[in-house]
XYZ file of C-alpha atoms in Angstrom:
616
model
C 13.636 20.694 -0.431
C 12.652 20.269 -4.082
C 11.225 23.102 -6.155
C 9.628 20.686 -8.625
C 9.556 17.069 -9.676
C 12.297 17.933 -12.193
C 14.400 19.143 -9.264
C 13.997 15.734 -7.615
C 14.824 14.007 -10.912
C 18.054 16.016 -11.127
C 18.967 14.877 -7.604
C 18.269 11.254 -8.465
C 20.423 11.520 -11.562
C 23.315 13.051 -9.606
C 23.066 10.172 -7.108
C 23.088 7.499 -9.833
C 19.483 6.602 -8.990
C 17.886 7.324 -12.374
C 17.859 5.871 -15.884
C 16.620 7.918 -18.843
C 14.897 5.784 -21.469
C 14.931 7.678 -24.732
C 13.367 5.135 -27.071
C 9.630 5.455 -27.600
C 7.560 3.299 -25.249
C 3.834 2.784 -24.876
C 1.934 3.779 -21.708
C -0.295 0.772 -22.404
C 1.341 -2.168 -20.564
C 4.895 -1.680 -21.878
C 5.975 0.902 -19.273
C 4.450 -1.221 -16.513
C 6.266 -4.383 -17.602
C 9.620 -2.590 -17.751
C 9.007 -1.025 -14.338
C 7.908 -4.331 -12.804
C 11.124 -6.020 -13.897
C 13.357 -3.239 -12.585
C 11.508 -2.747 -9.289
C 11.867 -6.431 -8.392
C 15.660 -6.463 -8.757
C 17.653 -6.479 -5.479
C 17.376 -3.111 -3.751
C 14.568 -1.927 -6.024
C 16.600 -0.974 -9.089
C 16.597 2.646 -10.254
C 13.948 5.231 -11.042
C 12.902 5.249 -14.691
C 12.288 8.379 -16.754
C 10.538 7.502 -20.029
C 11.241 10.504 -22.210
C 9.300 9.448 -25.322
C 5.746 8.333 -24.516
C 3.868 9.401 -27.624
C 2.683 12.515 -25.780
C 4.434 15.769 -24.944
C 5.074 14.548 -21.384
C 7.697 12.151 -20.003
C 6.692 9.541 -17.415
C 8.579 8.894 -14.163
C 8.135 5.522 -12.429
C 9.779 3.761 -9.468
C 10.570 7.183 -7.980
C 10.232 5.859 -4.398
C 11.420 2.339 -5.183
C 14.468 1.922 -2.924
C 15.469 2.767 0.630
C 17.871 5.383 -0.728
C 15.304 7.040 -3.005
C 12.686 7.063 -0.258
C 15.157 8.860 2.019
C 16.097 11.316 -0.737
C 12.423 12.027 -1.423
C 11.862 12.929 2.227
C 15.069 14.924 2.619
C 17.012 12.631 4.947
C 20.094 10.442 4.658
C 18.399 7.501 6.380
C 14.772 6.830 7.275
C 15.528 6.439 11.000
C 16.227 10.183 11.065
C 12.487 10.676 10.680
C 11.749 8.677 13.850
C 14.425 10.537 15.772
C 13.232 13.932 14.600
C 9.572 13.291 15.434
C 10.390 11.718 18.791
C 12.569 14.680 19.718
C 9.871 17.119 18.645
C 7.174 15.363 20.661
C 9.342 15.124 23.768
C 10.163 18.814 23.534
C 6.577 19.842 22.877
C 5.084 17.762 25.688
C 7.693 18.188 28.415
C 6.472 20.023 31.571
C 7.151 23.771 31.601
C 6.780 25.154 35.085
C 8.867 28.294 34.966
C 8.773 31.371 32.767
C 12.280 30.505 31.563
C 11.149 27.041 30.455
C 8.204 28.549 28.629
C 10.418 31.078 26.853
C 12.675 28.253 25.734
C 9.675 26.756 23.918
C 9.222 29.807 21.682
C 11.737 28.669 19.018
C 9.857 25.355 18.819
C 6.591 27.201 18.205
C 8.280 29.300 15.530
C 9.520 26.160 13.765
C 6.056 24.577 13.832
C 4.427 27.716 12.459
C 6.714 27.579 9.442
C 5.353 24.182 8.447
C 1.717 25.216 8.089
C 0.589 25.491 4.445
C -0.233 28.982 3.266
C -2.046 30.359 0.268
C -0.655 32.764 -2.292
C -2.425 35.032 -4.747
C -2.121 34.755 -8.493
C -1.204 31.642 -10.387
C 1.415 29.034 -9.615
C 3.842 27.155 -11.831
C 1.253 24.371 -12.016
C -0.963 26.812 -13.962
C 1.507 27.932 -16.606
C -0.654 26.115 -19.163
C -4.430 26.168 -18.631
C -7.033 24.173 -20.545
C -10.720 24.345 -19.667
C -13.961 23.024 -21.062
C -13.659 20.778 -24.106
C -9.906 21.476 -24.316
C -9.357 19.920 -20.883
C -8.819 16.420 -22.231
C -7.228 13.530 -20.386
C -6.159 12.138 -23.742
C -3.189 14.503 -23.680
C -1.697 12.753 -20.627
C 0.418 9.538 -20.744
C -1.865 7.729 -18.298
C -0.847 4.093 -17.862
C -2.682 0.877 -18.421
C -0.573 -1.562 -16.416
C -2.006 -5.074 -16.725
C -3.929 -6.935 -19.442
C -7.201 -7.408 -17.517
C -7.299 -3.823 -16.196
C -10.567 -2.052 -16.948
C -8.672 0.745 -18.695
C -6.011 3.353 -18.031
C -5.582 4.517 -14.422
C -4.093 7.564 -12.735
C -2.041 5.832 -10.038
C -0.334 8.645 -8.074
C -3.113 11.242 -7.747
C -3.257 13.615 -4.799
C -7.021 13.952 -4.525
C -7.950 17.202 -2.746
C -11.406 17.469 -1.185
C -13.060 19.662 1.442
C -15.445 18.787 4.257
C -18.512 20.885 3.363
C -19.445 21.295 7.023
C -16.057 22.247 8.508
C -13.978 23.316 5.502
C -11.216 20.898 6.562
C -9.074 19.690 3.681
C -8.173 16.103 2.913
C -5.513 14.911 0.493
C -5.916 11.223 -0.270
C -4.621 8.839 -2.896
C -7.516 7.191 -4.709
C -6.926 5.587 -8.070
C -8.814 7.065 -11.024
C -9.872 4.952 -14.008
C -10.185 6.948 -17.221
C -13.714 6.441 -18.547
C -13.417 8.881 -21.445
C -11.479 12.050 -22.256
C -13.383 14.078 -19.654
C -14.415 11.690 -16.857
C -12.855 9.125 -14.527
C -13.921 6.873 -11.709
C -13.071 8.005 -8.174
C -12.077 4.929 -6.192
C -12.449 6.037 -2.584
C -13.343 3.176 -0.265
C -16.092 3.513 2.293
C -13.513 3.810 5.101
C -11.669 6.727 3.502
C -12.033 10.437 4.232
C -12.849 11.233 0.606
C -15.866 8.920 0.832
C -16.957 10.624 4.063
C -16.793 14.018 2.347
C -18.796 12.567 -0.566
C -21.511 11.388 1.836
C -21.665 14.861 3.401
C -22.182 16.537 0.010
C -24.822 13.931 -0.799
C -26.738 14.808 2.373
C -26.575 18.489 1.426
C -27.592 17.819 -2.175
C -24.548 19.688 -3.491
C -21.909 19.024 -6.113
C -18.572 18.092 -4.604
C -15.553 20.038 -5.895
C -12.460 17.877 -6.372
C -8.982 18.811 -7.576
C -6.296 16.266 -8.334
C -2.631 17.290 -8.133
C 0.237 15.297 -9.613
C 3.970 15.661 -9.083
C 5.840 18.515 -7.444
C 7.962 17.935 -4.368
C 7.749 14.156 -3.695
C 6.838 14.879 -0.065
C 3.404 15.921 -1.349
C 2.846 12.517 -2.916
C 4.089 10.721 0.187
C 1.826 12.785 2.455
C -1.215 11.798 0.375
C -0.450 8.118 1.137
C 0.221 8.645 4.852
C -2.267 7.380 7.479
C -2.974 10.845 8.873
C -5.743 11.283 11.465
C -9.012 12.532 10.018
C -9.193 16.344 9.775
C -5.390 16.690 9.985
C -3.926 18.454 6.983
C -1.611 16.293 4.872
C 0.147 19.442 3.649
C 1.171 20.108 7.252
C 2.950 16.736 7.257
C 4.572 17.643 3.935
C 5.683 20.970 5.406
C 7.226 19.188 8.386
C 9.070 16.730 6.147
C 10.409 19.369 3.754
C 11.010 21.874 6.618
C 9.214 24.507 4.611
C 5.566 25.413 4.197
C 3.656 24.176 1.174
C 2.531 27.143 -0.935
C -0.978 26.707 -2.260
C -2.798 28.426 -5.117
C -6.496 28.524 -5.931
C -7.690 26.322 -8.755
C -9.132 27.868 -11.915
C -12.627 26.332 -11.888
C -13.266 25.607 -8.202
C -12.262 26.969 -4.792
C -9.819 24.234 -3.817
C -6.169 25.150 -3.220
C -3.354 22.930 -4.474
C 0.468 23.086 -4.316
C 1.666 25.900 -6.550
C 4.707 23.952 -7.771
C 3.135 20.595 -8.647
C 3.280 19.375 -12.248
C -0.375 18.803 -13.166
C -3.771 19.705 -11.727
C -6.955 18.009 -12.915
C -9.896 20.078 -11.655
C -13.490 18.988 -11.553
C -16.380 17.758 -9.500
C -18.337 14.717 -8.412
C -22.141 14.899 -8.479
C -23.507 12.785 -5.576
C -26.944 12.637 -7.223
C -25.460 10.915 -10.268
C -25.544 7.146 -10.546
C -22.231 5.507 -9.733
C -20.241 3.917 -12.536
C -18.604 0.516 -12.945
C -14.899 0.786 -12.104
C -12.201 -1.884 -12.411
C -10.791 -4.460 -12.592
C -7.361 -3.182 -11.561
C -4.123 -5.054 -10.910
C -3.616 -3.945 -7.328
C -0.889 -3.734 -4.688
C -2.205 -6.964 -3.148
C -0.765 -8.831 -6.146
C -4.295 -9.686 -7.298
C -6.902 -7.889 -9.353
C -9.397 -5.839 -7.419
C -12.628 -6.555 -9.243
C -15.390 -4.431 -10.710
C -17.455 -2.327 -8.354
C -19.388 0.931 -8.486
C -17.794 4.257 -7.590
C -18.581 7.955 -8.196
C -17.864 9.578 -11.548
C -15.409 12.505 -11.575
C -16.020 15.197 -14.216
C -13.034 17.191 -15.493
C -13.476 20.962 -15.788
C -9.846 21.990 -16.260
C -6.380 20.541 -16.788
C -3.429 22.770 -15.918
C 0.276 22.012 -15.884
C 3.825 23.320 -15.821
C 5.523 23.868 -19.137
C 8.175 21.307 -18.140
C 5.722 18.901 -16.520
C 6.662 15.286 -15.828
C 3.892 12.734 -15.303
C 4.534 10.569 -12.204
C 3.111 7.054 -12.024
C 3.457 3.958 -9.923
C 2.999 0.318 -10.881
C 1.514 -2.028 -8.296
C 1.170 -5.793 -8.383
C 2.858 -8.827 -6.858
C 5.342 -7.593 -4.219
C 7.928 -6.268 -3.959
C 7.089 -2.961 -5.611
C 7.881 0.598 -4.638
C 4.943 0.766 -2.225
C 7.019 -1.443 0.113
C 9.506 1.412 0.526
C 6.703 3.910 1.119
C 5.505 1.600 3.903
C 8.986 1.639 5.464
C 8.867 5.430 5.675
C 5.409 5.270 7.241
C 6.708 2.880 9.909
C 9.429 5.333 10.875
C 7.240 8.454 10.786
C 4.289 7.109 12.755
C 6.059 4.957 15.358
C 6.559 7.843 17.797
C 2.933 9.066 17.590
C 1.712 5.480 18.163
C 3.802 5.292 21.326
C 2.669 8.679 22.537
C -1.024 8.719 21.741
C -2.007 5.078 21.570
C 0.286 2.434 23.046
C 3.306 3.617 25.060
C 4.487 0.018 25.452
C 5.124 -0.325 21.697
C 8.868 -0.352 21.040
C 9.034 -1.083 17.310
C 6.761 -2.000 14.432
C 7.246 -3.258 10.908
C 4.931 -4.277 8.080
C 6.817 -6.819 5.940
C 6.525 -6.389 2.189
C 4.911 -9.829 1.912
C 1.952 -8.395 3.797
C 1.290 -5.751 1.099
C 0.920 -2.991 3.711
C -1.980 -4.277 5.817
C -1.954 -8.070 5.999
C 1.026 -8.586 8.330
C 2.473 -6.521 11.174
C 5.231 -7.420 13.630
C 5.162 -5.409 16.860
C 7.580 -5.485 19.784
C 6.252 -4.321 23.155
C 7.236 -3.956 26.781
C 5.075 -6.542 28.517
C 4.556 -6.279 32.277
C 1.273 -8.120 32.882
C -0.846 -10.929 31.497
C -2.956 -9.983 28.518
C -0.961 -6.880 27.603
C -0.330 -8.170 24.079
C -4.075 -8.713 23.653
C -4.684 -5.121 24.736
C -2.104 -3.835 22.224
C -3.592 -5.893 19.385
C -7.109 -4.687 20.074
C -5.994 -1.067 20.387
C -3.994 -1.145 17.147
C -6.867 -2.850 15.306
C -8.982 0.160 16.259
C -6.473 2.819 15.228
C -6.517 4.563 11.848
C -5.362 2.415 8.967
C -4.042 -0.242 11.363
C -7.688 -1.333 11.505
C -7.049 -3.090 8.176
C -4.357 -5.367 9.649
C -5.161 -9.087 9.441
C -2.229 -10.861 11.141
C -0.209 -9.375 13.995
C 2.842 -10.998 15.623
C 3.603 -9.458 19.023
C 7.105 -10.098 20.351
C 9.247 -9.135 23.376
C 11.032 -5.741 23.388
C 14.521 -7.059 22.701
C 13.453 -8.810 19.499
C 14.581 -7.400 16.172
C 11.237 -7.265 14.361
C 13.019 -7.323 10.983
C 15.202 -10.379 11.696
C 13.639 -13.600 10.336
C 15.902 -15.750 12.512
C 14.764 -14.011 15.698
C 11.110 -14.343 14.687
C 11.518 -17.994 13.697
C 12.961 -18.796 17.111
C 9.730 -17.550 18.666
C 7.408 -19.177 16.132
C 8.952 -22.602 16.788
C 8.229 -22.224 20.500
C 4.748 -20.721 20.752
C 1.746 -22.751 21.823
C -0.888 -22.362 19.078
C -3.704 -23.108 21.502
C -2.539 -20.712 24.221
C -0.879 -17.915 22.259
C -3.289 -17.261 19.372
C -5.709 -14.358 19.781
C -8.669 -14.464 17.420
C -10.915 -11.559 16.603
C -13.038 -9.991 13.878
C -12.987 -6.501 12.485
C -12.534 -4.133 9.585
C -10.461 -5.337 6.656
C -9.330 -3.526 3.541
C -12.081 -3.535 0.920
C -9.444 -5.022 -1.400
C -9.075 -8.128 0.782
C -10.365 -10.877 -1.492
C -10.306 -13.816 0.934
C -13.213 -12.788 3.142
C -16.800 -13.677 2.234
C -17.989 -10.511 3.982
C -16.325 -7.635 2.067
C -14.526 -5.102 4.264
C -15.023 -7.267 7.368
C -13.379 -10.502 8.418
C -11.193 -12.440 10.762
C -8.101 -11.159 12.525
C -5.414 -13.039 14.391
C -2.649 -12.020 16.752
C 0.131 -14.238 18.074
C 1.271 -13.348 21.579
C 4.933 -14.367 21.786
C 5.831 -11.950 24.588
C 6.247 -14.742 27.168
C 8.030 -17.169 24.852
C 11.651 -18.033 25.626
C 13.542 -18.085 22.288
C 16.160 -20.386 23.851
C 13.723 -23.003 25.164
C 14.032 -26.512 23.748
C 11.877 -27.415 20.762
C 10.324 -30.683 19.722
C 12.307 -32.409 17.003
C 10.779 -32.151 13.566
C 9.384 -35.411 12.208
C 10.354 -37.260 9.097
C 7.618 -36.579 6.565
C 6.436 -38.834 3.736
C 6.874 -37.845 0.101
C 4.661 -35.049 -1.160
C 5.426 -32.554 1.605
C 7.750 -29.607 1.155
C 10.135 -29.498 4.118
C 12.518 -26.588 3.508
C 10.699 -24.513 6.180
C 10.359 -27.326 8.685
C 13.632 -27.066 10.610
C 13.589 -23.273 11.026
C 9.875 -22.508 11.329
C 8.276 -25.844 12.228
C 6.193 -25.509 9.055
C 5.401 -28.246 6.584
C 3.861 -27.379 3.234
C 1.580 -29.471 1.066
C 0.064 -28.707 -2.323
C -3.502 -29.789 -3.067
C -6.274 -28.702 -5.395
C -8.877 -26.355 -3.867
C -11.526 -29.076 -3.541
C -9.150 -31.912 -2.612
C -8.667 -33.442 0.814
C -5.167 -33.656 2.298
C -3.437 -35.477 5.134
C -2.120 -33.776 8.266
C 1.090 -35.600 9.265
C 1.622 -36.401 12.937
C 4.127 -34.326 14.892
C 4.006 -31.243 12.667
C 3.342 -27.979 14.485
C 2.178 -26.018 11.435
C 0.877 -27.182 8.070
C 0.265 -24.759 5.192
C -1.785 -25.895 2.203
C -1.352 -24.237 -1.206
C -2.578 -24.768 -4.741
C -0.298 -27.087 -6.749
C 0.628 -24.164 -9.013
C 2.448 -22.528 -6.068
C 4.944 -25.359 -5.622
C 7.941 -23.424 -6.995
C 7.422 -20.182 -5.055
C 10.041 -18.966 -2.593
C 9.270 -18.821 1.157
C 8.672 -15.044 0.933
C 6.258 -15.561 -1.963
C 4.429 -18.286 -0.048
C 4.047 -15.914 2.905
C 2.547 -13.282 0.592
C 0.137 -15.832 -0.865
C -0.849 -17.229 2.528
C -1.607 -13.810 3.989
C -3.603 -12.767 0.920
C -5.622 -15.952 0.403
C -6.788 -16.594 3.969
C -9.490 -15.360 6.296
C -8.462 -16.438 9.817
C -12.073 -17.299 10.673
C -12.325 -19.906 7.932
C -8.839 -20.921 6.927
C -6.811 -21.309 10.142
C -7.812 -24.075 12.502
C -6.441 -26.834 14.712
C -6.431 -30.394 13.412
C -5.331 -32.386 16.414
C -2.107 -30.726 17.603
C -1.363 -29.137 14.214
C -2.271 -25.602 13.236
C -3.490 -25.742 9.617
C -3.314 -22.723 7.297
C -5.394 -23.297 4.176
C -3.952 -20.785 1.696
C -5.484 -22.266 -1.428
C -7.618 -20.237 -3.802
C -11.290 -20.388 -2.876
C -13.881 -21.537 -5.357
C -16.556 -18.817 -5.542
C -19.949 -19.787 -4.133
C -18.736 -23.306 -3.401
C -19.361 -23.008 0.320
C -16.865 -23.199 3.139
C -14.283 -25.775 4.020
C -16.862 -27.759 5.957
C -18.419 -28.736 2.628
C -15.129 -29.982 1.221
C -14.457 -32.175 4.224
C -10.997 -30.749 4.922
C -11.976 -29.389 8.339
C -13.987 -32.150 9.953
C -14.861 -30.168 13.090
C -16.831 -27.603 11.049
C -20.484 -28.328 10.210
C -21.623 -28.972 6.646
C -23.986 -25.978 6.739
C -21.489 -23.125 6.724
C -22.527 -19.697 8.045
C -21.756 -16.704 5.790
C -18.598 -15.711 7.668
C -17.080 -19.137 6.937
C -18.234 -19.437 3.340
C -16.017 -18.838 0.348
C -16.073 -15.347 -1.199
C -18.563 -14.823 -4.025
C -15.725 -13.772 -6.379
C -12.092 -14.781 -6.388
C -9.511 -12.752 -8.340
C -6.582 -13.774 -10.455
C -3.002 -12.927 -9.652
C -1.594 -9.967 -11.595
C 0.695 -10.843 -14.496
C 1.695 -9.318 -17.810
C 0.445 -10.797 -21.063
C 2.707 -13.048 -23.104
C 2.565 -10.479 -25.926
C 3.863 -7.699 -23.665
C 6.557 -9.924 -22.167
C 7.770 -10.876 -25.648
C 7.676 -7.241 -26.788
C 9.777 -6.039 -23.866
C 12.208 -8.947 -24.295
C 12.703 -8.041 -27.957
C 13.235 -4.335 -27.213
C 15.313 -4.654 -24.041
C 18.559 -3.491 -25.609
C 16.778 -0.321 -26.801
C 15.933 0.728 -23.254
C 19.527 1.082 -22.060
C 18.942 -0.947 -18.895
C 21.887 -3.342 -19.184
C 21.549 -7.114 -19.152
C 18.095 -8.565 -19.729
C 15.956 -8.819 -16.591
C 13.564 -11.735 -16.901
C 9.872 -10.972 -16.490
C 8.540 -11.766 -12.981
C 5.231 -12.557 -14.668
C 6.715 -15.771 -16.053
C 6.945 -17.034 -12.462
C 3.565 -15.808 -11.319
C 1.789 -16.855 -14.484
C 1.694 -20.367 -13.039
C -0.756 -19.111 -10.419
C -3.369 -17.980 -12.940
C -6.707 -19.666 -12.366
C -8.201 -18.743 -15.723
C -8.222 -16.019 -18.364
C -9.119 -12.504 -17.245
C -9.378 -10.913 -13.833
C -11.401 -13.429 -11.835
C -12.234 -17.072 -11.382
C-alpha cells in the first residue's frame, strides 16, 4: 500500500483525482469554503492540496471524497471487493475441518492473518524526523482549520486518537475532534458512548493521568480504521493491516509509552488529567449539517509534536451533506456487512446508510423474512449492536429489493400500512442528535415492508388545495406543507403522509428535505397519526417552548407534555459560511485553478438560518 500520505497524493495525481492549489489560502474558513463547494459537485469533485497555507505545511482535504478515491485509499478497484474479500475470509476461517488434510489447508490462511497484526519496531520512525518537546511543541505551527463562522475555534478534524485501557493494556484508535484552546492544549471530544471516554473513566477511577497520542496522516487506511465501528477491545491497526495487506509498523512515542504508526505525518503527544476540571468545547459545524453546541470535555495537554520532514496536514470539512464522510460510510457498509451477517443477523442481505441520514439517522436493510415479526427482531438486534445503536430510522425491505434504488423503495413506501407496519421504540441516539429533549436518548422507528407487495394497487393521490407542495405525492404518497414552528396547519383528506417544514425550507430538493426531516425529528414527539395520515413534523423546535401538545398541532397529545415529548432545551443553527468568506472565495476563484466558478452551497442553506450564531 502507501508508504506515506505523499505516496497516496502521488497516486491521486496520477489518477487525475487531485488539484494542487498554489496560491496562498487561509486555514481560517477559506479552505473550508473552497472544499465545501468542490465536495458537493457531482461525484465529489477532486482532492485538494493547498500548498501555501501560511505555515510550512500543505493541507490536504477531500482525500476520501469520491467512490474512486475511497477505493484507492483502501487499495481496491471497487468497494464491493472489500465485501467479497471479507466474506471469503470468514467462510474459509469458519468452515468445518474434520480431517488432518483440511486442517493443513488452513495453514496458509493463518499465515496471512498473522501478517496483518501490527508490530512494534525499535528506534524512531519517519514520523519522528523532527521532534519538538516542551515549550517548543506548539500547535501554532500547524495549519489547523477553522471551518465555519460560529465555530468555537480551530479544530483538528482527522485525528487518530490513540489511548490504552489502563486495566488490560488494550489499544483504541478513535476519531475525536480536538478544539485548539491555546498553543499547548485542546479539548478532547469523546462522547460518553465512545471507547476513549471509557478509558478516561478507568484512569479517573485509578487517579492516574491518561497518556494520549494523536497521529495524523500516513497510509489513508490508518485514518479510515480510526473511523470504523470496530468492536471494543479490537485493534483498529489490525483492520488497517488487513486492508493494506501488510502489518502496521508502530514506534514508541517520545514522551509517553503509546505506540503510533511509524510512517504517519504528525504525532501530537500528551496527556489528559482526569482530576482536572473539564473545559467548554464547541460550538462546531458538524457532519449533521448543524452546529453541535457547547459542552464540557476533558482538556488535552501537549507534551511533544513530531513530524516527517515532508509532512502534509490532512483535514476534513463536515457540514450539510453531501461531504466526504458519505463515501467513508459507503466503505463501512461494504466492510462490515459480512460480519453483521455472521455474528449478528444472518438474515441480513444488504444494508445502506443514505447520505441524507448523515451516517446514523437513516438505514435501509434488506432481509430474508420467513416468519412474522422477523423484521422487528432485526431492528431490535441492530439497534443494540455497536454504532448501529445510534440509528434513528430503519426501513426493512424484502431480500430482492435494491436498497439503493429510490424507485424500488418508493414502491414499498406507497403501499405500507402506517398503523400496521411501523415499529416504535426508544434507545441510544448520537449525542449530536439535536432533536431529542433527552440528550443521547430518544425515539426510534422501523418500517417493516417485508410483507408488502410492490405491485399491489395503490390509492389514487388526491387533488390538494393551494399551499401544499405535491412533487413527491405521486411517487411517495407524500404531501409537504410549510408552516412556522408555532403555527397550526391543516391535514388534507386522502393523503397518506404529510411532512411539515419551516417556510424557509420551501426551495430545498427532495434529498435535502429528507436530510432535514431525519435531523429535526424525534419519532416519539414528531411522528404521529392524524386520522389516516401519518404526520412528520420536521420543523425547527423552539427551545423550552414545550411539546407539540402545547401548540395544538397534535390534538391527541395532552397539554402537559412529559419530558420525552418536550422540545429540546437548545436548538442549533444549520452550518453555513459567512457572507464575507463567500465573497472572498468568489473574488479569488480564478486564483485557485479550479475551473469555472462553483457557487457556494451556503447561499442555499443560508435561508434556513434561525438567527445569528450557532443556536436559536
